[in-house]
JSON list of C-alpha atoms in Angstrom, two decimals:
[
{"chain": "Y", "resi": 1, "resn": "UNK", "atom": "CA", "xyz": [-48.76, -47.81, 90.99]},
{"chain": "Y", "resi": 2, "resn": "UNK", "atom": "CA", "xyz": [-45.95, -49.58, 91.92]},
{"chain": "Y", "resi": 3, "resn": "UNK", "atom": "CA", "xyz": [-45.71, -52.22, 89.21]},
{"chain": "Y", "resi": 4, "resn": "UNK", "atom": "CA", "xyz": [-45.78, -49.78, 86.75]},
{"chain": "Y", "resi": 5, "resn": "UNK", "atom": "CA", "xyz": [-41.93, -49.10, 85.93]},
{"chain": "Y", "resi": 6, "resn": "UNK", "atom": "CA", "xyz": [-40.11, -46.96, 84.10]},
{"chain": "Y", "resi": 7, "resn": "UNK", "atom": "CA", "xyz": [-38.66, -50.63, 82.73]},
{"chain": "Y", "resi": 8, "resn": "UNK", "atom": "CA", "xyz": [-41.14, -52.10, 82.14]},
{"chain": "Y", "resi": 9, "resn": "UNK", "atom": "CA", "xyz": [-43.01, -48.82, 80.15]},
{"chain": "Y", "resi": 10, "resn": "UNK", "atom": "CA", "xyz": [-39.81, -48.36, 78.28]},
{"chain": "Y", "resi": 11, "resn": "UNK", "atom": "CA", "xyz": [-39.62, -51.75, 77.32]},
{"chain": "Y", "resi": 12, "resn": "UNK", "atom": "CA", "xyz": [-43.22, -51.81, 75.91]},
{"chain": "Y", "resi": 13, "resn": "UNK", "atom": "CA", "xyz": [-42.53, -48.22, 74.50]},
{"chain": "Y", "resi": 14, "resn": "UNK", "atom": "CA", "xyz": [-38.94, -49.79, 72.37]},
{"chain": "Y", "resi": 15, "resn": "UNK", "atom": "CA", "xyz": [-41.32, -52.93, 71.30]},
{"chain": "Y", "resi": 16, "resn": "UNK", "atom": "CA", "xyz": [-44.01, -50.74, 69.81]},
{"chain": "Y", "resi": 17, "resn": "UNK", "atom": "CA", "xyz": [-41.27, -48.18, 68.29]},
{"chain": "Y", "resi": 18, "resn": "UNK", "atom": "CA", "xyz": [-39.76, -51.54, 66.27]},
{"chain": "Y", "resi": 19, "resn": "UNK", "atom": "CA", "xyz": [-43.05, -52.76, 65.53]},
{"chain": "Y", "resi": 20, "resn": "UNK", "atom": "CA", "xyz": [-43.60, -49.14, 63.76]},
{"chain": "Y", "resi": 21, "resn": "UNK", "atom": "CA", "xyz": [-40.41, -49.02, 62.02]},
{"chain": "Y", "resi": 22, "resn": "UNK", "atom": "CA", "xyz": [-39.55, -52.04, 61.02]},
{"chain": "Y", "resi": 23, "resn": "UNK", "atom": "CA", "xyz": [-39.97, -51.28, 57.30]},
{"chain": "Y", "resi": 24, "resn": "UNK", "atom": "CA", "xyz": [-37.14, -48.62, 57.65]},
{"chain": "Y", "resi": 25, "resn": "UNK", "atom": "CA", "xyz": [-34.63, -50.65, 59.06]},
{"chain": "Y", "resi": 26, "resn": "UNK", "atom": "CA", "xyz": [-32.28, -53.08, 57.08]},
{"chain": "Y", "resi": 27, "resn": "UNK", "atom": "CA", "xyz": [-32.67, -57.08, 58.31]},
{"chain": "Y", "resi": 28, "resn": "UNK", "atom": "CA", "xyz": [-29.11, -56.42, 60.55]},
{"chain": "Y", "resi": 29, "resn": "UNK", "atom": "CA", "xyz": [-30.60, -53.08, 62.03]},
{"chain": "Y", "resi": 30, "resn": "UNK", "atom": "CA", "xyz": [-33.81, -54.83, 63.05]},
{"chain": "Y", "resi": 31, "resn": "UNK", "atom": "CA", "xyz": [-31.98, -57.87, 64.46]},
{"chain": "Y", "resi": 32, "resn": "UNK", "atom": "CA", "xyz": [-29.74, -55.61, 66.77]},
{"chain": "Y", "resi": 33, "resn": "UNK", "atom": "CA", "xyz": [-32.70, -53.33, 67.90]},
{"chain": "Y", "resi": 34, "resn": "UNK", "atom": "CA", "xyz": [-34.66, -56.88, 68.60]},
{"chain": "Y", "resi": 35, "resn": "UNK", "atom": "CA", "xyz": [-31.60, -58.18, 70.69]},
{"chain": "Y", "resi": 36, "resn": "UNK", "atom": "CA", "xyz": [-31.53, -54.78, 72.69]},
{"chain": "Y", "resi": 37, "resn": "UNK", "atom": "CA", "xyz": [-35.46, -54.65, 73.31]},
{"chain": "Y", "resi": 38, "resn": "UNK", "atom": "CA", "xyz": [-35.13, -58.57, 74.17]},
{"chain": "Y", "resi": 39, "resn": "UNK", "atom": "CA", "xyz": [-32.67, -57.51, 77.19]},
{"chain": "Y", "resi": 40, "resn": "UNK", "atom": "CA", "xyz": [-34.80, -55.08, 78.20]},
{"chain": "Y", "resi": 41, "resn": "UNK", "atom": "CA", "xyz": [-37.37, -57.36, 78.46]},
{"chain": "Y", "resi": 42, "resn": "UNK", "atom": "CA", "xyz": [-35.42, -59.77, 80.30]},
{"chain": "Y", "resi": 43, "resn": "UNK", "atom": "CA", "xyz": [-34.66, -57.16, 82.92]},
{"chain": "Y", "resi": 44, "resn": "UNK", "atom": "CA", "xyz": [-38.18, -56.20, 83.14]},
{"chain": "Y", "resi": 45, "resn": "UNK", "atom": "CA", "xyz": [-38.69, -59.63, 83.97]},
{"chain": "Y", "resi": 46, "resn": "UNK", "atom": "CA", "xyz": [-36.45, -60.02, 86.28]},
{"chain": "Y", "resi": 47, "resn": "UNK", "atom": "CA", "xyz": [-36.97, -56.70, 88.04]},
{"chain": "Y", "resi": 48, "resn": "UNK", "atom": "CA", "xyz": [-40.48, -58.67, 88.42]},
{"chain": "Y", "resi": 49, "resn": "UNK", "atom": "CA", "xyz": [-38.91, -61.61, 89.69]},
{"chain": "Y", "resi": 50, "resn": "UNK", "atom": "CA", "xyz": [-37.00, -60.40, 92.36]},
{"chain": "Y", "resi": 51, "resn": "UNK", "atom": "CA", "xyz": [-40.03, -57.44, 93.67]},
{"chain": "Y", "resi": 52, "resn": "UNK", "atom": "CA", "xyz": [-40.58, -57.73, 97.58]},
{"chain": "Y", "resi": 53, "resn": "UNK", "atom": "CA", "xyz": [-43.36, -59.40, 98.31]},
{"chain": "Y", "resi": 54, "resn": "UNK", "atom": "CA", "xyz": [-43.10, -62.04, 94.73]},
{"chain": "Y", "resi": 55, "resn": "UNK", "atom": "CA", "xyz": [-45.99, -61.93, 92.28]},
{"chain": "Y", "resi": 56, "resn": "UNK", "atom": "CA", "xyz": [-47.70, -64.57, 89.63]},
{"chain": "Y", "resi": 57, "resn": "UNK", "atom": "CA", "xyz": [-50.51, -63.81, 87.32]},
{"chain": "Y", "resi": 58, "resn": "UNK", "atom": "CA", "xyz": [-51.56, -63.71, 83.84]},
{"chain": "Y", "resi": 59, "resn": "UNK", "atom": "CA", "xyz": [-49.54, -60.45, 82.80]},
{"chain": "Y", "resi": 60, "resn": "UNK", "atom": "CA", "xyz": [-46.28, -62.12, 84.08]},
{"chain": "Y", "resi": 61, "resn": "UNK", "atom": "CA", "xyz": [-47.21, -65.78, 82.26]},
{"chain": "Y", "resi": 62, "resn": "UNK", "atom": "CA", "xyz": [-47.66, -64.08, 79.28]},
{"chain": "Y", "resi": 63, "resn": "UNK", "atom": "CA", "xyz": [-44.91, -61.81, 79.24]},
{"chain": "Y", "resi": 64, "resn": "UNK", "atom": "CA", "xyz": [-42.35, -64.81, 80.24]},
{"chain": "Y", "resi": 65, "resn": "UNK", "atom": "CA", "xyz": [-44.24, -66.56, 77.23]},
{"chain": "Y", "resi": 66, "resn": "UNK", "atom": "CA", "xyz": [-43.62, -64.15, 74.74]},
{"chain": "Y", "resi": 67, "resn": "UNK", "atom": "CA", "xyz": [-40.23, -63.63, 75.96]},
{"chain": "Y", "resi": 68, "resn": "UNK", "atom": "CA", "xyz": [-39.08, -67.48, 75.57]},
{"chain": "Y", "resi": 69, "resn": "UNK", "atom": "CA", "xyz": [-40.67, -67.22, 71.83]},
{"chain": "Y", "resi": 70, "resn": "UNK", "atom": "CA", "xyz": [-38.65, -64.34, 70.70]},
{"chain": "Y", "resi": 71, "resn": "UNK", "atom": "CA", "xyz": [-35.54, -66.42, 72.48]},
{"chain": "Y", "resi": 72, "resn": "UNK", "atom": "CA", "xyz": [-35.99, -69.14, 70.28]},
{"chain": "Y", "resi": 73, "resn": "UNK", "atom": "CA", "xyz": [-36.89, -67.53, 67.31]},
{"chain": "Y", "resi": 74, "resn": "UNK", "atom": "CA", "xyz": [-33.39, -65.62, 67.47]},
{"chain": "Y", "resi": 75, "resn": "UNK", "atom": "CA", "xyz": [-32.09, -68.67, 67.76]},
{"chain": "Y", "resi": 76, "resn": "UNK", "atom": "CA", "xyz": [-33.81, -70.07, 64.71]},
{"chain": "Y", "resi": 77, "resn": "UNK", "atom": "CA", "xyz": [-33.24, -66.36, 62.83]},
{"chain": "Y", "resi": 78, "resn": "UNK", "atom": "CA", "xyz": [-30.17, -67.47, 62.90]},
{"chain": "Y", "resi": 79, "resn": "UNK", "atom": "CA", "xyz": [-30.50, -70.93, 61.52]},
{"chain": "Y", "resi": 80, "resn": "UNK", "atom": "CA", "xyz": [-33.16, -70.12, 59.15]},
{"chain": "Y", "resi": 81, "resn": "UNK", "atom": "CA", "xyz": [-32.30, -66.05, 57.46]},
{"chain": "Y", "resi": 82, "resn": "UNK", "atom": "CA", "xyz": [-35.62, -66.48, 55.91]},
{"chain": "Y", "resi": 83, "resn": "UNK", "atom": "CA", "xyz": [-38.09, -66.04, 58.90]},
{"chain": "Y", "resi": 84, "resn": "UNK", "atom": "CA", "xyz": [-39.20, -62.65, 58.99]},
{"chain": "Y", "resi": 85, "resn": "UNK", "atom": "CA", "xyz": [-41.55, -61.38, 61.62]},
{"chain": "Y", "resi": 86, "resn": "UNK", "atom": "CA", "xyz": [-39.60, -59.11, 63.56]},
{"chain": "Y", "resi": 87, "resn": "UNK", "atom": "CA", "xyz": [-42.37, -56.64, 63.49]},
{"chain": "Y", "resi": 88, "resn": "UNK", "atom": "CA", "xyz": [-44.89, -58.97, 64.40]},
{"chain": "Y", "resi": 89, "resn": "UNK", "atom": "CA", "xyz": [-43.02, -60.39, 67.34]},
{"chain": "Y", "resi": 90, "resn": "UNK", "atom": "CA", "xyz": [-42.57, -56.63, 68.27]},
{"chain": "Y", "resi": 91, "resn": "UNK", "atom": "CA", "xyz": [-46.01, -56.15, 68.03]},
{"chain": "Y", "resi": 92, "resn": "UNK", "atom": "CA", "xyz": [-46.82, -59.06, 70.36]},
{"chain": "Y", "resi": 93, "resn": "UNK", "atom": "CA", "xyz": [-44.09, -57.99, 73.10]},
{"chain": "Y", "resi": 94, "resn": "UNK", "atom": "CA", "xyz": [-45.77, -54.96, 73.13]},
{"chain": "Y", "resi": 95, "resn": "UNK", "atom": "CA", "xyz": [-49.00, -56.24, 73.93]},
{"chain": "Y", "resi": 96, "resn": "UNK", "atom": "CA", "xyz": [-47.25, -58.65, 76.65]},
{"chain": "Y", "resi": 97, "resn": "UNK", "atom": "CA", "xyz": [-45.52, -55.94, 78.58]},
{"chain": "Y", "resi": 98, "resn": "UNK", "atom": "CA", "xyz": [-48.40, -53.73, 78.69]},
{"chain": "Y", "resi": 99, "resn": "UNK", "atom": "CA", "xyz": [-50.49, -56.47, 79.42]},
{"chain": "Y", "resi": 100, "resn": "UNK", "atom": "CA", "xyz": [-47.84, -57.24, 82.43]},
{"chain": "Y", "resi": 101, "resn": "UNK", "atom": "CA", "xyz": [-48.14, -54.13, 83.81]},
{"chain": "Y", "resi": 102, "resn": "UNK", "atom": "CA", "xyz": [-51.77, -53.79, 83.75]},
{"chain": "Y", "resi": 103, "resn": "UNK", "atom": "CA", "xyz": [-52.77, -57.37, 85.74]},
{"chain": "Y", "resi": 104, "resn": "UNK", "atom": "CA", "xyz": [-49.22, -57.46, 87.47]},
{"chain": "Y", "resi": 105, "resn": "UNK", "atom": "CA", "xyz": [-50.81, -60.94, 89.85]},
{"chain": "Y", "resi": 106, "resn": "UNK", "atom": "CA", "xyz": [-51.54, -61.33, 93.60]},
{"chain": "Y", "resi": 107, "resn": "UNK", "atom": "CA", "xyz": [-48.74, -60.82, 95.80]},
{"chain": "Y", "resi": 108, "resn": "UNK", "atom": "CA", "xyz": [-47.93, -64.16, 97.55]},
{"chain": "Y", "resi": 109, "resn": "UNK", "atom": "CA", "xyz": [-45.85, -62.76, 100.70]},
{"chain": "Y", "resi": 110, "resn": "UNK", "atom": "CA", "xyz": [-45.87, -65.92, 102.27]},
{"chain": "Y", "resi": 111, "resn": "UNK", "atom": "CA", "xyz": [-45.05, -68.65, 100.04]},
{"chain": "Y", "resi": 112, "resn": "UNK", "atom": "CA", "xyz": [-45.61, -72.36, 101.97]},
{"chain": "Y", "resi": 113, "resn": "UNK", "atom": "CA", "xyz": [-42.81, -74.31, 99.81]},
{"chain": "Y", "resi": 114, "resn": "UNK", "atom": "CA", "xyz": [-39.80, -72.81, 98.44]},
{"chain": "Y", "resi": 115, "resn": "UNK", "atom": "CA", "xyz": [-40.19, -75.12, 95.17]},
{"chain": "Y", "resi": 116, "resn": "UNK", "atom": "CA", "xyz": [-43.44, -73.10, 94.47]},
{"chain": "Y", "resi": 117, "resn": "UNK", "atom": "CA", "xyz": [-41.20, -70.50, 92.44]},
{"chain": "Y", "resi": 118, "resn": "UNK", "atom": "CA", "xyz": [-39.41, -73.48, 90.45]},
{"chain": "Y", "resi": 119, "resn": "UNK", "atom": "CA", "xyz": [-42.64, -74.87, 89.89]},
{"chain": "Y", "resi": 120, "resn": "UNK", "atom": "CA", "xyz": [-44.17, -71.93, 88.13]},
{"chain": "Y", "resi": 121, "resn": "UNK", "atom": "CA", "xyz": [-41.35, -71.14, 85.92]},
{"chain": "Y", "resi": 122, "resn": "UNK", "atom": "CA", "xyz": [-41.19, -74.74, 84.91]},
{"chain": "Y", "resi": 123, "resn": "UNK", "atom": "CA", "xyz": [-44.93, -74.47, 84.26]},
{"chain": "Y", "resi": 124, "resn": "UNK", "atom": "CA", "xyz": [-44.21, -71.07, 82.22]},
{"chain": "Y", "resi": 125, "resn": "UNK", "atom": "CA", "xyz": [-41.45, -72.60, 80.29]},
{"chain": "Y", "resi": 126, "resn": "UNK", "atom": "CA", "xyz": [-43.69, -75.59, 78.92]},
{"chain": "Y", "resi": 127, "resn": "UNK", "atom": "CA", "xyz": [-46.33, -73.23, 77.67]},
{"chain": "Y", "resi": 128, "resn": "UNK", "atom": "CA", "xyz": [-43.63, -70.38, 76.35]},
{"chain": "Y", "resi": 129, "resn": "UNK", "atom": "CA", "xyz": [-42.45, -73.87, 74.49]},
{"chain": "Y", "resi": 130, "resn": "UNK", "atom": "CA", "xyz": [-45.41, -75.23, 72.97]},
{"chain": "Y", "resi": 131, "resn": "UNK", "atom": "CA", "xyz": [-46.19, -71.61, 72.19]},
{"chain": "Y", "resi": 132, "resn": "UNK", "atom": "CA", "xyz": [-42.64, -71.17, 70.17]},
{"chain": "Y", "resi": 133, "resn": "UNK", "atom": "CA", "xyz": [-43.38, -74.59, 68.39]},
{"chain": "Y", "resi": 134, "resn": "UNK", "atom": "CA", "xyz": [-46.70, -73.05, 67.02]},
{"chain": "Y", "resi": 135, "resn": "UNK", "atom": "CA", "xyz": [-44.95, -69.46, 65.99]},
{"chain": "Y", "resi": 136, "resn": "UNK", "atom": "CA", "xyz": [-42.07, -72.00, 64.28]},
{"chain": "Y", "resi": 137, "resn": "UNK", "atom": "CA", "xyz": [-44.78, -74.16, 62.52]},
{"chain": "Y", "resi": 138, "resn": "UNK", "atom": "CA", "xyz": [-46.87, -71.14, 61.07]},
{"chain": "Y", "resi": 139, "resn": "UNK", "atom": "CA", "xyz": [-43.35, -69.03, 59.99]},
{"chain": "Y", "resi": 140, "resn": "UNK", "atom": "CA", "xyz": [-42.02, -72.70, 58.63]},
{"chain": "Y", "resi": 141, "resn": "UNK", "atom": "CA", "xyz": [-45.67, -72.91, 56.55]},
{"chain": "Y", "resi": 142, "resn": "UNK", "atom": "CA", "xyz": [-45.29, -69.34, 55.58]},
{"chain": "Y", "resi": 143, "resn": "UNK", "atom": "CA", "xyz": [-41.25, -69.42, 54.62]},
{"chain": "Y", "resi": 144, "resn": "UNK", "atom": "CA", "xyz": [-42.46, -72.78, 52.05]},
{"chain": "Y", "resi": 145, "resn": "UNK", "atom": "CA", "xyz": [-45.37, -71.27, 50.34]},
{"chain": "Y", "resi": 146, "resn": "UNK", "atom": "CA", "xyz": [-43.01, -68.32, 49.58]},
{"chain": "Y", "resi": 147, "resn": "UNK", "atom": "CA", "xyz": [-40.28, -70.89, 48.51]},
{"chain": "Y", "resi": 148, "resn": "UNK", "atom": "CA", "xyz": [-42.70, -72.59, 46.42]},
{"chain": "Y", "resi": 149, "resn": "UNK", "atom": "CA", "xyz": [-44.59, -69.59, 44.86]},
{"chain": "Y", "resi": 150, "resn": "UNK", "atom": "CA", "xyz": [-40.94, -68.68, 43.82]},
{"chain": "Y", "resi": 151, "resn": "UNK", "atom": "CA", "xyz": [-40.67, -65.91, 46.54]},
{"chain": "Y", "resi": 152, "resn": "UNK", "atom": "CA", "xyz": [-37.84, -65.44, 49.52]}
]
């Protein structure tokens, strides 16, 4: 199957492997394995992006999705120490990359516009967005019942 990379396995292989472990690593170890298994991820995607002829379907949606919500929860990881759901995240990039490689979208070898690919990743973008916002609204609700049940 030619969708099926070595990348793109390997990147679904380090997810699950963080999502297993993430009780033996310290916060900083975690963090740096994330960032690695993030930039594998991007160059899965982007080994998708530029395949001869270009595909769009639900794997790649959802694995651009999950790949803008673990960019901006680094980014809030870093603003906020307390949001912790590394493994979780994992978890769900694993389930995105497999997912990727298993309904890798119909081959569009002709495409009529050449704002069709802008379009789509637009498109993407908004719903990797509103999907961050809820992931940042449930670990914001989570982070305050700990805070106020005297956890952190």
């Amino acid at each position: 199957m030619p969708h099926l990379t070595a990348l793109s396995l390997s990147t679904a292989l380090a997810y699950a492997l963080l999502a297993y472990a993430y009780q033996r690593l310290s916060p900083v170890a975690s963090r740096r394995a994330l960032l690695c298994v993030w930039v594998l991820h991007l160059l899965a995607l982007l080994q998708g992006l530029f395949a001869e002829p270009p595909r769009f379907g639900f794997g790649p949606a959802l694995s651009v999705t999950v790949w803008l919500v673990l960019t901006v929860y680094a980014l809030e990881s870093q603003l906020y120490p307390q949001l912790r759901v590394r493994w979780g995240l994992a978890g769900l990039g694993t389930v995105a990359m497999l997912l990727a490689m298993a309904f890798p979208g119909q081959p569009y070898p002709g495409l009529r516009s050449p704002w069709l690919p802008l379009h789509w990743a637009l498109g993407i973008a908004c719903y990797g967005l509103i999907a961050a916002a809820v992931v940042h609204a449930w670990l914001m609700q989570r982070t305050e019942k700990a805070m106020r049940q005297g956890q952190t």
